[in-house]
Amino acid sequence: MRKFITTTLLSIAFFTFFHAHAASNALWNSINGDRTYEIKASGDGVDIPAGISIVSSGESQYGGAVRSVDVSAHQGEIATLAGDLRAEGDLNGVAIWMRIEGDSPLPPAQSFSSSARHVIQAGSATERRQVRLKIPDTARRLLFGVVASGRGKLDATNLSLSFAQPENVALASDCDLYGQADALVRQHALFANRVKASEPGEGRQEVNGVRDAGYDRARIRDLLAALGDRHSKLLTPEQSEQHSRSTYAVSAPQVKTLAPGIVYVKVPGILGRDRESALVLAKGMAAGIARHASQAEKGWVVDLRGNVGGNMWPMLAGLHSLLGPGAVGGFRDRTGKVSPWIIPRAGVENGSAALDHARVAVLVDERTASSGEAVAVAFHGRAGVRLFGRPTAGLSTGNASFPLCDGSLLLLTTSRFVDRKGTVFGKQIVPDLLVEAAADNAGSTVARDADIDAAQTWLSKE
């Protein structure tokens, strides 16, 4: 079906643009003129994101919507088309696509791009798709739109075409950047089965005989988007270098007495991979907990709200006395193998009494993500722990780091989190007690925080 849709678009998109009836929006036209596809459209897809609804009776093989824009002023730039797609009924071959027209014919690899390889299943949730093309110096106009075949309904929302300057970084002749990333995705990605097989040469584009790293990186990001894990990402060589040479907390960690018998620990996101800096942050948190241990007769409040993640290990190390010995969780890969989380304690053990039997109220919210969720999972399943707040961001998955041949770093989602009892996560973590967010939460103080009030009430009970 992918081959059929791609061939169809290549052969008829230009022709039917002139010979089809108009959709409800004058900017958009149908690419099937026999009216068996009813099309409604809003927005232009450039200045205003477009919304397109297509209802098919199934009497024709294919149908869709198309519009054209002049790209003479964008020669040499990267065109990106992105949109959210949802199909119902028996539709298949659902895709967004772009085609470049110019002064002279262009090879399909340089003039056409479609998301058809990344299948949209009818009846599934809305999924985002994105395609890119580099606009050659001979280009004059670009056609773009959506297509489907079969009977049913297609809703395309937030369809938007944008243009940007390429990174213009030449790749070494022996650096197959896209090919390396593609192989790693298929070998390790948690949801590798969502990505269809690559075609020879996919992701490659040459300008004057030189491979462009920017184009390869753009296609890698499209590949990661097709995984649908919302967590995988690609860091440029500059971002990768910064990632490895520094570690810092998004905000200052806090350990303080909240109320008689209750100690409050604020755990912010910690970004970067520099071990010495990470150790300093972990030691500071562990020392603060040790100093306040005698004041926590009732228990502890560990605040993970707004913790967007980063490096989980200094967070866990700083909290080690509350988490206890042994494996506090793990990464479960797509084969079911679990790699346990053993907290690195060298340099952070504070000599205080073990606190792994103390009562702990853990606060989470919709901004608790990734490694922030890992800390919540590390507490989950431990006796004497309850979670308060709102469901987390839903990125309770593990990323592995893979250096690429140009110095980029592929952060690839390869596992789901599991707690110490074997409960598997991967989506939102739902608190034991849901607390409605305060209307003025941005200006609220710890003393009148609804989440903390609920936590204190629980900790104060005998």
Coordinates of N, CA, C and O in Angstrom, one line a residue, residues 132 167 171 177-178 180-182 184-185 213-225 227 229-240 243 399-413:
R132 N 10.2 16.1 5.5 CA 11.1 17.2 5.1 C 11.7 17.1 3.7 O 11.9 15.9 3.2
E167 N 21.6 23.4 8.2 CA 22.8 23.6 9.1 C 24.0 23.7 8.2 O 25.0 24.2 8.6
L171 N 29.2 16.2 5.9 CA 29.5 14.9 6.5 C 30.8 14.3 5.9 O 31.0 14.4 4.7
L177 N 25.4 8.9 8.5 CA 24.7 9.3 9.7 C 23.3 8.7 9.9 O 23.0 8.1 10.9
Y178 N 22.5 8.9 8.8 CA 21.1 8.4 8.9 C 21.2 6.8 9.0 O 20.4 6.2 9.8
Q180 N 23.4 4.9 10.3 CA 23.8 4.5 11.6 C 22.7 4.6 12.6 O 22.4 3.7 13.4
A181 N 22.0 5.8 12.6 CA 20.9 6.0 13.5 C 19.7 5.0 13.2 O 19.1 4.4 14.1
D182 N 19.5 4.8 11.9 CA 18.4 3.8 11.5 C 18.7 2.4 12.1 O 17.8 1.8 12.6
L184 N 20.5 1.6 14.7 CA 20.4 1.6 16.1 C 18.9 1.6 16.6 O 18.6 0.9 17.5
V185 N 18.1 2.3 15.9 CA 16.7 2.3 16.2 C 16.1 0.9 16.1 O 15.4 0.4 16.9
A213 N 24.9 17.3 6.7 CA 24.5 16.7 8.0 C 23.2 17.2 8.5 O 22.4 16.5 9.1
G214 N 22.8 18.4 8.2 CA 21.6 19.0 8.6 C 20.4 18.2 8.1 O 19.4 18.0 8.8
Y215 N 20.5 17.8 6.8 CA 19.4 17.1 6.2 C 19.3 15.7 6.8 O 18.2 15.2 7.2
D216 N 20.4 15.0 7.0 CA 20.4 13.7 7.7 C 19.8 13.8 9.1 O 19.0 12.9 9.5
R217 N 20.2 14.8 9.8 CA 19.7 15.0 11.2 C 18.2 15.2 11.2 O 17.5 14.7 12.0
A218 N 17.7 16.0 10.2 CA 16.3 16.2 10.1 C 15.5 14.9 9.9 O 14.5 14.7 10.5
R219 N 16.1 14.1 9.0 CA 15.4 12.8 8.7 C 15.5 11.9 9.9 O 14.6 11.1 10.2
I220 N 16.6 11.9 10.7 CA 16.7 11.1 11.9 C 15.6 11.6 12.9 O 14.9 10.7 13.5
R221 N 15.3 12.9 13.0 CA 14.3 13.3 13.9 C 12.9 12.9 13.4 O 12.0 12.6 14.3
D222 N 12.7 12.8 12.1 CA 11.5 12.2 11.6 C 11.3 10.8 12.0 O 10.3 10.3 12.4
L223 N 12.4 10.1 11.9 CA 12.4 8.6 12.3 C 12.1 8.5 13.8 O 11.3 7.6 14.1
L224 N 12.7 9.3 14.6 CA 12.4 9.2 16.0 C 10.9 9.6 16.3 O 10.3 9.0 17.2
A225 N 10.4 10.6 15.6 CA 9.0 10.9 15.8 C 8.1 9.8 15.5 O 7.0 9.6 16.1
L227 N 8.5 6.7 16.0 CA 8.5 5.7 17.1 C 7.3 6.0 18.0 O 6.8 5.1 18.7
D229 N 7.3 7.4 20.9 CA 7.6 7.3 22.4 C 7.6 8.7 23.1 O 7.6 8.7 24.3
R230 N 7.7 9.8 22.3 CA 7.7 11.1 22.9 C 9.0 11.4 23.7 O 9.0 12.4 24.4
H231 N 9.9 10.5 23.7 CA 11.1 10.6 24.6 C 12.4 10.6 23.9 O 13.4 11.2 24.3
S232 N 12.5 9.9 22.8 CA 13.8 9.8 22.0 C 14.1 11.2 21.4 O 13.2 11.9 21.1
K233 N 15.4 11.5 21.4 CA 15.8 12.7 20.8 C 17.2 12.6 20.2 O 18.0 11.7 20.5
L234 N 17.6 13.6 19.4 CA 18.9 13.7 18.8 C 19.5 15.0 19.3 O 19.0 16.1 19.1
L235 N 20.7 14.9 19.8 CA 21.5 16.1 20.2 C 22.6 16.3 19.2 O 23.2 15.4 18.7
T236 N 22.7 17.6 18.8 CA 23.8 18.0 17.9 C 25.2 17.8 18.5 O 25.2 17.6 19.8
P237 N 26.2 17.8 17.8 CA 27.6 17.7 18.4 C 27.8 18.7 19.5 O 28.4 18.4 20.5
E238 N 27.3 19.9 19.3 CA 27.5 21.0 20.3 C 26.7 20.7 21.6 O 27.2 20.8 22.7
Q239 N 25.5 20.2 21.4 CA 24.6 19.9 22.5 C 25.2 18.7 23.2 O 25.1 18.6 24.5
S240 N 25.7 17.7 22.5 CA 26.3 16.5 23.1 C 27.5 16.8 24.0 O 27.7 16.3 25.1
H243 N 26.3 18.4 27.1 CA 25.6 17.4 27.9 C 26.7 16.6 28.7 O 26.4 16.2 29.8
N399 N 16.0 6.1 28.5 CA 16.8 6.4 27.3 C 18.2 5.9 27.4 O 18.8 6.1 28.4
A400 N 18.7 5.3 26.3 CA 20.1 4.9 26.3 C 20.8 5.9 25.3 O 20.2 6.4 24.3
S401 N 22.1 6.2 25.5 CA 22.9 7.1 24.7 C 23.7 6.4 23.7 O 24.4 5.4 24.1
F402 N 23.7 6.8 22.4 CA 24.5 6.2 21.4 C 25.2 7.3 20.6 O 24.5 8.1 19.9
P403 N 26.5 7.4 20.7 CA 27.2 8.4 19.9 C 27.2 8.1 18.4 O 27.3 6.9 18.0
L404 N 27.0 9.1 17.6 CA 27.0 8.9 16.2 C 28.2 9.5 15.5 O 29.0 10.2 16.1
C405 N 28.4 9.1 14.2 CA 29.7 9.3 13.6 C 30.1 10.8 13.4 O 31.2 11.1 13.1
D406 N 29.1 11.7 13.4 CA 29.4 13.1 13.3 C 29.6 13.8 14.6 O 29.7 15.1 14.6
G407 N 29.5 13.1 15.7 CA 29.6 13.7 17.0 C 28.2 14.0 17.6 O 28.2 14.4 18.8
S408 N 27.2 13.7 16.9 CA 25.8 13.8 17.5 C 25.6 12.7 18.5 O 26.4 11.7 18.6
L409 N 24.6 12.9 19.3 CA 24.3 11.9 20.3 C 22.8 11.5 20.2 O 21.9 12.3 20.3
L410 N 22.6 10.2 20.0 CA 21.2 9.7 19.9 C 20.8 9.2 21.3 O 21.3 8.3 21.9
L411 N 19.7 9.9 21.8 CA 19.1 9.4 23.0 C 17.9 8.7 22.7 O 16.8 9.2 22.3
L412 N 17.9 7.4 22.8 CA 16.9 6.5 22.3 C 16.2 5.7 23.4 O 16.8 5.1 24.3
T413 N 14.8 5.8 23.3 CA 14.0 5.1 24.3 C 14.1 3.6 24.1 O 13.7 3.1 23.1

